[in-house]
Structure formats: structure tokens, C-alpha cells
Amino acid sequence: MSQTRKITYREALKEAIREALTENDKVFLMGEDVGRYGGAFAVSKGLLEEFSEERIMDVPLSESGFVGAGIGAAMAGLKPIVEVMTVNFGLLAMDQVVNNAATMLHMSGGQINVPVVIRMSCGIGKQLAAQHSHSWEPYYAHVPGLRVISIGTHEDARGVLQAALQSPDPVVIFEYTSMLNMEGELPEETIKVDIESAKIRREGTDISIITYGAAVNKCMEAAEELKVEGIEAEVLDLRVLRPLDEAAFLASVSRTHRALIVEDAWRSVSVSSEVSARITEKAFYELDVPVKRVCGAEVPIPYPLHLEDASVPQKKDIVEVVKKMIRP
Amino acid sequence: MSQTRKITYREALKEAIREALTENDKVFLMGEDVGRYGGAFAVSKGLLEEFSEERIMDVPLSESGFVGAGIGAAMAGLKPIVEVMTVNFGLLAMDQVVNNAATMLHMSGGQINVPVVIRMSCGIGKQLAAQHSHSWEPYYAHVPGLRVISIGTHEDARGVLQAALQSPDPVVIFEYTSMLNMEGELPEETIKVDIESAKIRREGTDISIITYGAAVNKCMEAAEELKVEGIEAEVLDLRVLRPLDEAAFLASVSRTHRALIVEDAWRSVSVSSEVSARITEKAFYELDVPVKRVCGAEVPIPYPLHLEDASVPQKKDIVEVVKKMIRP
Amino acid sequence: MKMQSKNTERGQQLLYQILLIRRFEEKAAEEYTKTKIRGFLHLYIGEEAVATGVIQALKDEDNILATYREHGHALVRGMDPGVIMAEMYGKQEGCSKGRGGSMHLFDKSKNFFGGNAIVGAHLPMAVGMALAAKKLKQKKITCCFFGEGAAAEGEFHEAMNLASLWQVPVLFVCENNLYAMGTALRYTHAMQELAKKGPSYKMASSTVDGMDLEAVMEASEKAVKKIRTTGKPYLLVCNTYRFRAHSMFDAELYRDKKEVDEWKKKDPIPRFRDSLLKQKLITQKKVDALEERVEEDVKKAIEFAETGTFEPVENLTKYVYSENQYQ
Amino acid sequence: MKMQSKNTERGQQLLYQILLIRRFEEKAAEEYTKTKIRGFLHLYIGEEAVATGVIQALKDEDNILATYREHGHALVRGMDPGVIMAEMYGKQEGCSKGRGGSMHLFDKSKNFFGGNAIVGAHLPMAVGMALAAKKLKQKKITCCFFGEGAAAEGEFHEAMNLASLWQVPVLFVCENNLYAMGTALRYTHAMQELAKKGPSYKMASSTVDGMDLEAVMEASEKAVKKIRTTGKPYLLVCNTYRFRAHSMFDAELYRDKKEVDEWKKKDPIPRFRDSLLKQKLITQKKVDALEERVEEDVKKAIEFAETGTFEPVENLTKYVYSENQYQ
Ligand SMILES: Cc1ncc(C[n+]2csc(CCOP(=O)(O)OP(=O)(O)O)c2C)c(N)n1
Ligand SMILES: Cc1ncc(C[n+]2csc(CCOP(=O)(O)OP(=O)(O)O)c2C)c(N)n1
Ligand SMILES: [Mg+2]
Ligand SMILES: [Mg+2]
């Protein structure tokens, strides 16, 4: 393996944006407080000074308005990176994303592309309570016409944006606030990641843990703990939530014969329900035990730490369920 | 059986609204064109004349505004029936429904109820193209705090509203445009329906067809056709999409040992994925064959009839899949 | 505005355009009752002077965005009537390959960006297109048509503010036909003088009689000139009226037949024709010839649509994603 | 406004309230750094005259809705400091049983309806509550606080229009502190004189120096009186400034320390205190006593919060639905 360097998830995201701005002058970043404030989570800190007001645009609180404007700018030849400060405000722009960005190409009979990239900070874990702790991956993953990416690793934090900017179709990217300060290793050379396939983050033979986003880490840690008990878990990071890389998880399950899906989002009508349904449909006879899910509790996320923790899957929940699946 | 009468789905809905307005003077209907226009689909036609402008309120095009106002009015002691003309405009008010209506009770520690009823006309089948053919049942079914009802029969068209108005929590009701002119039979006496449980619309022993909404009818027709071939399909109308009546479909599957879920909405991350996942989790060993789904094609619905028809499950698709499941 | 005599040809062309919209839509309504056209069909009849007058003030490279009531706008922009009609028939020879239908006419080559059926949703997109033109240093204006009902939506507010704040060249054209479906202006807006909304965003605005083609032309030219010289947006309110139902599903319970008849007296087409005749910019004979040409062109459009073909069902999911994933 | 001498007691009560907010929040900030309080914490320091001045003009039965920056509003409305602090500690003795935290203070018994963290989202709700009061023939006003940043959201537009159209008694209080997080007013609004938005909805409006408690009181009393007599909504813009960061995560890169210092000279608390002293409505000794009482009360609040208990984790899904499903 080549040389590596230490980098935080935040810094990896910033490098990717900087690179995009440097390499293509049609790229610009727009969003609430991306400039003068330095980004709500300091991801874009310093970029306004490095580039200009034209490339780093602070916008008013008008989610539907500026997401719609980003869509329009993309239709007109630019490459906007639209930051919705947090996924929680995304519902205000949902109509623009679904009815315009995702629909335009098909509705216009293939004439009009919308190559917009929408980034959203998301996830639970900062005690921000019910209105600020949403996991809307399932909503976006439901919509044909969108390419939906969840960044669960440093590699993807650094590499996904470049691929997204090359897509002629709208790409929605989920970034995880709770991971921003996490350090990771990246190779010194340029990273190329694709935004079409899932990725095995850890190989294993006993069970496939299928997951994405901030849960990837929890699953990796759970896998380490399980190893001690002699259980080799494979951890598959879905990465692309739409269109799902079905082949990847079916292949994994066909090797391990057991599948657990782990997701922070509310359990009902989620990405994990879809993955479970597809495994049942296409790999039923490969299964040694029923597919299981460990998901977010179905509750508006409460503020206190102990209740917040209880609202999302924790390492111990994952370990426990895996053990039960393997040694019932 | 007692005396019955013929009634259209539209007329049944109207009777329910009229009854609610008559019986409780805290009830009022608000929505775009519910009054002077007579309702976009004539459901509320004549009610403005019967009641008054105070009880039948036309509102401006401001979905987030008037849905939010309905929520506020409910918090302040009224019983608003808020009509969102069609589900397609619901995304504009999604933030209000999710972050206020669904969340308020929990976030306030049980203090503040939001007894609002939100009705939306929905479904495919009128060649209204991509922006006007959405099936957003999966979105609402994902949200804890909401009670989500889908009206697939005349009985429910007549009975659901009364139950919904008695709920202290927000209720979202889906009505199907394509069914408005359909005639059905209702008993002469008052109907009591509950909004907590699913309902078997047809008993059968060979397979459970689990469905809701406009698909209920298609499944009933498919079941009739299958009967000719000697297959007895049970048709279970989920009716309540949140919280799901899991016991009902698990019981049915435990009797028939086969499950097919039929839904007009896009396949990925849908109500049917959830039902499938739960059957796998809780009735895996009851299954003779893998659970299957027949869902909407994953495409922004196109305008022309032949493509629109191809976008949603048809009777023949259901029949075909059932036959394959029973005689592989 | 008096048309100059050198404008004989121009006057005739405009009369052709405004007439074409009327006859095209009358025919479309007919075809609708024959179920050749389905879904929603929103007629522009009565309002034709607005699209005709505004779009003539634009250059071909300027962008246009419109609502579901956009046949007129597409025609004036120069899209082929046959291709539009074929779209309304759902044929793959249509401008959106039949996938859009009446509410979603698109022609990228003509900078015609639809056809949007979510009321108000195209306003932010228009601002974005204008922003792109500014950033790319193109001399393009983006023109966005919408109804007075749309102006109550939050997106109107956000788009107006963004456009003015960013100083981007958008012409907002509010087609105030006094009704949003069955809801009259007075039930939609607390402030019914819509042009007064302009100043509350520091945006220039004006109101014009949308039943008078020449007045619309003059007002539009002024507005467009202002946008081109300042680079800033402009709100033009055109007071008009739809003579027909909102869509084909509307029993028109909300207004009196008398009111409609009053407005029909202001029909923009005879008004413009008579003005041309009076100014001697056209002869009655020429008018008759134009009428015939229009009729002929509408007939051809129907023929084109009729002979068009339906896309094979196997193509259903085409265009959901681009074929070429990486550009 | 000069306070009348009969208002000695009133003046002291107001000074107590405005001081309580300041000290309560200073203490909260301290507790935050000790991680007793987590999540987002938005301080109102510098802006206290607004909530204090406006709410004193209301009656107890009037509804209040506010933003995530609402400790001050809750305190002035008379909610117990201990119960609020316990909420911020996440304890079940808190006003929202600990589930809401700093951004979601609720007290139905005091007609205090939150604490909303989606910018702009409570404006439509406020209109709905006022609509209910009107329909129920209650003499209630609904008072809704929001920032100047919120006024760029579509929901501001929709709520203003609906309130004016329906003529319902809402007092819209725009707390213009010149920044929305790091985005200055001039980057948020094309029209920076926010009160001018009133007329574009045919709504009465005015602007007041939000650093001057007596001025806010006078302006609010006028506004409230107008609402009570006409039944119509009113937009009151209070120009103010936040002395502290937007939240505890803000490095304040977007403004000069000098600017903050300039504004600190207008601190509403010494200003009001000095005015009382000058009018001889209070003595320095009494001021000192008040300061002590406030300190004591804040201390008690912390004690209450500290001794509070965490809700058992088994109760996690309580309150997702009502226990009593049918009323
Ligand atoms: C967001 C949204 N809400 C509701 C509708 C249903 N609808 C379609 S057209 C219309 C009236 C629009 O009125 P206006 O903006 O004045 O345009 P006009 O039809 O008069 O040209 C309504 C309510 C819609 N298409 N989109
Ligand atoms: C809809 C929405 N968008 C963005 C945010 C993130 N955010 C929280 S407060 C804030 C600034 C609001 O400014 P303003 O309305 O002026 O109120 P202030 O904080 O100054 O009191 C932003 C952008 C949010 N909470 N909600
Ligand atoms: Mg109109
Ligand atoms: Mg502010």
C-alpha cells in the first residue's frame, strides 16, 4: 500500500470542494452561511477568502428558492453545489428536488438535464432534538431520477463530490455531522471513487451487515467486537442509496447466508426495509436465518442524551442481534 | 344482511364531511377551491351553500401556510379538516406535517395535541403526467406521530372521517381520484369503521394479497379471476399505513403461507418493502415461497395512456405473479 | 402604442400569432372532447395578448418558463404547432416525446423550458437560469410567466427576493386573470394591486392592460429594456381574463356568465385586428387570408399529431437517468 | 415613554424580568461549557428588551409562539426559571419533560406554544391559532416572534397574506438583530426596511428601537390596541442586536468586534435601569436588591435542574401517540 496521510472527515469534504472549484470554473457553492460564517459546520471555512463571492454564495433563508435556483442554474449550464445546511430543512425544498430536479429529464423527453449536486449535513448524535435530528435518506432513496449517495467513510468524503459533479443527473449527497471531527487515513494520491456501487468495508464469512452513513463505523466496531467471539462479519457500505447496488448485497448474502441491515433512520418504510425485501425476493433460498434489521426507534428524536442514544442503533445492539442470528 | 344502498365513492366522502360539519361545530373544512369552485373533484360541491363561508373556507395557493394554519387551529381547540387538493402539492407542506403536526405532542412532553385531519386526493389513472401522479403514501407512512389512512373502499370513504375526527393525534387521509365515480353498496344504517386495523376484504386460503388504496379493487378483481383457476386469494386491505396493523397481515400469511404485496407507489422504499421486511422478520418460517411485490414502475409517471398503464400494477400483473407463486 | 407603417409585416405576423393560439386551442378543446387529448387541458383563450406581446419583446436566446397553461407561449416562441399538438396527443413525435402532454411542453433548442404544473415552482428555477446567465456573462434574459394565484405561494416571495438581491435579469410576468381555479383575486391576496409587491422587494414593476396587445408590447419592451440596461429583475403585471373554464373539468360555478360576457367584449384579437385595420396596416382581405392560413396550419398540426406514433412500452424507463452517466 | 410614578412597582418588575433573562442566560452559557446543557443553545443576550417589552403588553390568555431563541420569552411569560433550566438539562421536571431542550420550551397552561427550530415554520401556526380564536369568538391575540432571517422564507409571505386576508388577530414581531447566523440583513433582504413589507399585505406595521424597553413597550401597546380594536394583524419590527454568538458553535467570523462593542453601548438593561433611576422610580439600593434576587432565583433554577431526574429509557416512545386514542 502506498503512502497515506491523516485527515478529518471535515477536511476531506473541504478538499473535495476546493478541488472542484479549482478545476472547473462552472462549479460554485451556494448555501446558507457557506461563506462569511464559514459554513455551519466549518466545512467551507476559508473558501470564501480563497475564491470569491461569486463562487461561494451565501443565500438567504429560502430553501425552496435557492435549491430551485440551483436547479435552474444547472439547467442553464453551470455546475452548482447546493448546500442545504442540514437535512432537516430539506423538506422545505423537497418539491423542487422531486418535481423539478428528478423529473425534468424524463418529462422533457430526454432534452433537459439537471446536473445539480445537493449536499446535506445530517444525522443524529448532537442532542438537537426532534426537528433537527432527521434521517431523510429513505425519502430521497424513494425517488427515481435522483442519484443518492451517503458518505460513511473518509475515502468517500474526499472522492464522492468529483464523481457527482461528472454526473449529468441530479445527485443528492448525505454527509454526517457526527463524523466531521473523526480522523481517518487517505492515500496521498488522488482518490477515485465511483457513485454507482456499494463497497465492502470489511470482509467476513458469517454474516453480511449491510449499512450506510454514520452507521458504517458502528458496524465496523461491532464487527471487531464480534471477531473476538469468533464471528467474522462482512460489512457492506451501501454508499449509493439510489439506484441501489443490489448485485453487491445479494452477492454478499449468497456468501454469508445471513443478513442484518443497520440504519439510523426510522425503521418503517426505510432503506433497510427495501434491502430486506429485495433479499427476500432474490436470495431467499440462500438464507440460513431470516433477514433482520436494526434501525432507529420510531419516535421524534428526544433531546436528552440517554434517550437520544436509545433512539438509534448502538454497537451493542448490533453485536447482540448478530450473536442471536448466528447462535440462536 | 341489512338493507343497502348504492352510492359513489365521491358521494360517500361528501356525506362523511357533511355529517362531521353537522354534528360538531368545531369542525370546518379548509382548502383550495373547496367552496366556490365546488372542490377540485366535486367532493365538497354544495357544502358552501349548505353551511357557510366560515365552515367551508377557500384558501389561497399557500400549501405550507394553510396546512400550518390548520395545525395551529387544531392546537387552539378546533377540528379542522384540511384538504390538500391533491397529494402532489403535499410536498410543499411536508415540513409542517412532519416537524409540527407529527412532532408537537412528543416534543412538548405530552402537552400539546394536534388533532388535525388532512385529506388528500391522490393516485394515478387520469393521465396527469409526472408532477401530478404521485403516490406519497410511503412518505407519510414513514413518520411516527402520524396516523395514516388509505381509503380503498366505499365503506371507508363513508366511515373513516368520523373516526379520524375523534383522534387526538394528526390523521392523514388518502382518497383516490380514480375511484370517485365508482359505485358501491353501503348499509342504510350508520357505518362505524376503525382507523387502527387492517381489514380482510376477501377471504382465501392459498395466498395473502396485501394491498391498500386504489389497488384494493384491482386485487379483488384479480382474486375473482384467480378463483376461476381454482386459486383462493385472500385480499387484505391494510387501510392503516401507520401504525401498520402488523398482526393482521402476519395472521393472514400464517394461514395462507404465501404473501404478495401490491402497491401503486414506486417500488423502492415503499409500504410494500416494509410489509415484506416484517413478514420476513416475524413469519419467515410460515412462508412456502418468498414474499413478492407488485409495485409502481420506478419512473416519473408519463402522460400517454399506454405508458401510464405500464407504470402501475394492473390486474393481469397481479394474476400472473400469483400464479407463478402458487404453481412455479 | 401606434404601430408604425413600416410595421405592416410585423403587424400581420402578430395577428397571425395571436390568431394561431386561439384556433389551435379551440381545436385542442374539440380533440379533447373526442378523447384524442387527455389529462388536464388548460386553455389560454382570452389571454393571448399577454404571451404574444411579451415574447415578441424577447430575443430568441432569452429563456422562457411558463405554467401548465402554456400552449400560447410555446407557439409564440416559434415551436411547431404540429409538434406541440403531437405532444398533447402523447405521441413520440411531440416536443417532449409525448411524455409531458399539454402541461409539459419543452423545447431546449428554442430555450423554452416548460410547462410546469406545480404552481409557483418554476419561479426559483427562472432565477437560477438568470443567475447562470449572469455568471456566464451571457446577455440572456429569463422570462417567467405565472398566474396571480401563484403569487400567494411562498416561492413567489423567495424568488422575487433572490432575484432582486442577486440582481439577475428576470422578467416576471404575472398573468392576472382574476381567478386561480375558482378562487377570485380578492380571496387570494390581501393586497390586490399586485404590482405594489415589486417595491417591497426593491424591484421595478408596472401594470398593463393584458387585453390590449399593443399595450402589452409597449410595456414589455420597456421592461425588457430596463432589464437589459440594469441587469436587474422586473415584475410586469398583465391584467387579463380567461374566457374558458380553468381546465376541462370546471363547471365554472364561481363566476357569472355575465361577467365573462363583459370581458369577452375586450377580446384582444378583434381589438388588435381592428386597430391594424384602422391604422391601415392591414386590409380585410389580408385578414381573411391570415385566418385561412391559421386554419390550414392548425389542420396540419392535427394531421401531424394523428399520424404520430406511440412510444413502445419497453421504453418506459428511458430518460429516468441519462444514458451517458459520466459527461 | 416616560413611566408614570405610580408605576414604581411596574418598573421594578420589568427590571427584574429583563435582568432575569440576562443572568439566566449567562448562567446557561456557563453550564453549557460544563456540558450540563447540550445541543444547540441560542442566547438572547442584548435583545431582552424585545420580549420584555412586547409580552408585557399582552394578556395571560394571549398565545405566544417563538423561535429556538426563546428563553427570554418563556421567562417573561411567567414560566418558572427552574422548570426551564431543568428542560435545558434534559430532565423530566422540565417544561417539556426534558424532551425538547433549549429550543423547545412549551407550557400550554401559560399559552406558551414553543420553541420552534425550523425557521419560519411557526408563522402559519400562529395564523391558525388566531383563526381559531376568531372562530371561537375568544378575545385572544396570538403573538409570534421571529427573526429578520425568517422573513425571507416563503412561509413568512404565506402567513402574512393569510393573516391579513382572514383578518385575524396576530401580532407578528420581527426581531431584527441584523444577522441570520452569519448572514447580514443586506445579504438576506433586497428590501431592508422590513416594516415596508406590511403594506404589501395591507397590514399595519411599524418599527421600533428594540434596545429601548420603554419604546418597545409603547410600540407594543399601540400595536396590541390596534389589533384588539380592529381584529386585524400587525407587523412590529424591533431593531435589535445579539451581543453573543448565534449559538455556542459560532466563531463570529462575519462581524467585527468593534461593531459588537458599538452595539453594547446600547445595552437595554443599563439603559432601562438608568431611566428608572433618573425618573426616580427606583433607588440604587433597590437595584442592588433586585440584582441579588435575580441571582438567587437563577441559583434556585440551577438547583432545581440539578436535582431533577432523567426519564427512564423505557419511556422513549411515550407521547408519540396519545394514550387515549379516541377523545
Ligand atoms: C402547488 C400547487 N397547488 C395547487 C395546484 C392546483 N392548481 C392548478 S392551477 C391552479 C390555479 C392557479 O391559478 P393562477 O396561478 O392564477 O394561474 P391560472 O390558472 O389562473 O393561469 C391550482 C390551484 C397546483 N397545480 N400546484
Ligand atoms: C428552515 C431553516 N433553515 C435553516 C435553519 C438554520 N438556522 C437556524 S437559526 C438560523 C438563522 C435565523 O436567523 P433569524 O431568523 O434572523 O433569527 P435569529 O437567529 O437572528 O434570532 C438558521 C439559518 C433552520 N433552523 N431552519
Ligand atoms: Mg389566475
Ligand atoms: Mg436575526
mmCIF file with all atom_site columns, N, CA, C and O and ligand atoms in Angstrom, chain D residues 147-149 175-180, ligand 4:
data_model
loop_
_atom_site.group_PDB
_atom_site.id
_atom_site.type_symbol
_atom_site.label_atom_id
_atom_site.label_alt_id
_atom_site.label_comp_id
_atom_site.label_asym_id
_atom_site.label_entity_id
_atom_site.label_seq_id
_atom_site.pdbx_PDB_ins_code
_atom_site.Cartn_x
_atom_site.Cartn_y
_atom_site.Cartn_z
_atom_site.occupancy
_atom_site.B_iso_or_equiv
_atom_site.pdbx_formal_charge
_atom_site.auth_seq_id
_atom_site.auth_comp_id
_atom_site.auth_asym_id
_atom_site.auth_atom_id
_atom_site.pdbx_PDB_model_num
ATOM   1  N  N  . GLY D 1 147 ? -37.134 36.013 13.581 1.00 0.00 ? 147 GLY D N  1
ATOM   2  C  CA . GLY D 1 147 ? -36.013 36.853 13.194 1.00 0.00 ? 147 GLY D CA 1
ATOM   3  C  C  . GLY D 1 147 ? -36.166 37.461 11.815 1.00 0.00 ? 147 GLY D C  1
ATOM   4  O  O  . GLY D 1 147 ? -37.039 37.066 11.046 1.00 0.00 ? 147 GLY D O  1
ATOM   5  N  N  . GLU D 1 148 ? -35.316 38.429 11.520 1.00 0.00 ? 148 GLU D N  1
ATOM   6  C  CA . GLU D 1 148 ? -35.358 39.038 10.187 1.00 0.00 ? 148 GLU D CA 1
ATOM   7  C  C  . GLU D 1 148 ? -34.946 38.029 9.123  1.00 0.00 ? 148 GLU D C  1
ATOM   8  O  O  . GLU D 1 148 ? -35.386 38.120 7.984  1.00 0.00 ? 148 GLU D O  1
ATOM   9  N  N  . GLY D 1 149 ? -34.142 37.041 9.518  1.00 0.00 ? 149 GLY D N  1
ATOM   10 C  CA . GLY D 1 149 ? -33.775 35.998 8.565  1.00 0.00 ? 149 GLY D CA 1
ATOM   11 C  C  . GLY D 1 149 ? -34.997 35.201 8.134  1.00 0.00 ? 149 GLY D C  1
ATOM   12 O  O  . GLY D 1 149 ? -35.154 34.862 6.956  1.00 0.00 ? 149 GLY D O  1
ATOM   13 N  N  . GLU D 1 175 ? -37.879 40.252 15.151 1.00 0.00 ? 175 GLU D N  1
ATOM   14 C  CA . GLU D 1 175 ? -36.708 40.628 15.950 1.00 0.00 ? 175 GLU D CA 1
ATOM   15 C  C  . GLU D 1 175 ? -35.535 40.783 14.997 1.00 0.00 ? 175 GLU D C  1
ATOM   16 O  O  . GLU D 1 175 ? -34.824 39.836 14.691 1.00 0.00 ? 175 GLU D O  1
ATOM   17 N  N  . ASN D 1 176 ? -35.362 41.985 14.522 1.00 0.00 ? 176 ASN D N  1
ATOM   18 C  CA . ASN D 1 176 ? -34.315 42.237 13.536 1.00 0.00 ? 176 ASN D CA 1
ATOM   19 C  C  . ASN D 1 176 ? -32.989 42.501 14.244 1.00 0.00 ? 176 ASN D C  1
ATOM   20 O  O  . ASN D 1 176 ? -32.670 43.631 14.593 1.00 0.00 ? 176 ASN D O  1
ATOM   21 N  N  . ASN D 1 177 ? -32.224 41.440 14.423 1.00 0.00 ? 177 ASN D N  1
ATOM   22 C  CA . ASN D 1 177 ? -30.922 41.583 15.090 1.00 0.00 ? 177 ASN D CA 1
ATOM   23 C  C  . ASN D 1 177 ? -29.779 41.685 14.080 1.00 0.00 ? 177 ASN D C  1
ATOM   24 O  O  . ASN D 1 177 ? -28.623 41.468 14.413 1.00 0.00 ? 177 ASN D O  1
ATOM   25 N  N  . LEU D 1 178 ? -30.148 41.982 12.846 1.00 0.00 ? 178 LEU D N  1
ATOM   26 C  CA . LEU D 1 178 ? -29.213 42.255 11.751 1.00 0.00 ? 178 LEU D CA 1
ATOM   27 C  C  . LEU D 1 178 ? -28.481 41.043 11.194 1.00 0.00 ? 178 LEU D C  1
ATOM   28 O  O  . LEU D 1 178 ? -27.843 41.140 10.140 1.00 0.00 ? 178 LEU D O  1
ATOM   29 N  N  . TYR D 1 179 ? -28.581 39.930 11.845 1.00 0.00 ? 179 TYR D N  1
ATOM   30 C  CA . TYR D 1 179 ? -27.902 38.725 11.344 1.00 0.00 ? 179 TYR D CA 1
ATOM   31 C  C  . TYR D 1 179 ? -28.800 37.500 11.414 1.00 0.00 ? 179 TYR D C  1
ATOM   32 O  O  . TYR D 1 179 ? -29.549 37.335 12.374 1.00 0.00 ? 179 TYR D O  1
ATOM   33 N  N  . ALA D 1 180 ? -28.685 36.681 10.419 1.00 0.00 ? 180 ALA D N  1
ATOM   34 C  CA . ALA D 1 180 ? -29.257 35.336 10.446 1.00 0.00 ? 180 ALA D CA 1
ATOM   35 C  C  . ALA D 1 180 ? -28.035 34.428 10.443 1.00 0.00 ? 180 ALA D C  1
ATOM   36 O  O  . ALA D 1 180 ? -27.347 34.324 9.428  1.00 0.00 ? 180 ALA D O  1
HETATM 37 MG MG . MG  E 2 .   ? -31.583 37.589 13.021 1.00 0.00 ? 4   MG  E MG 1
#
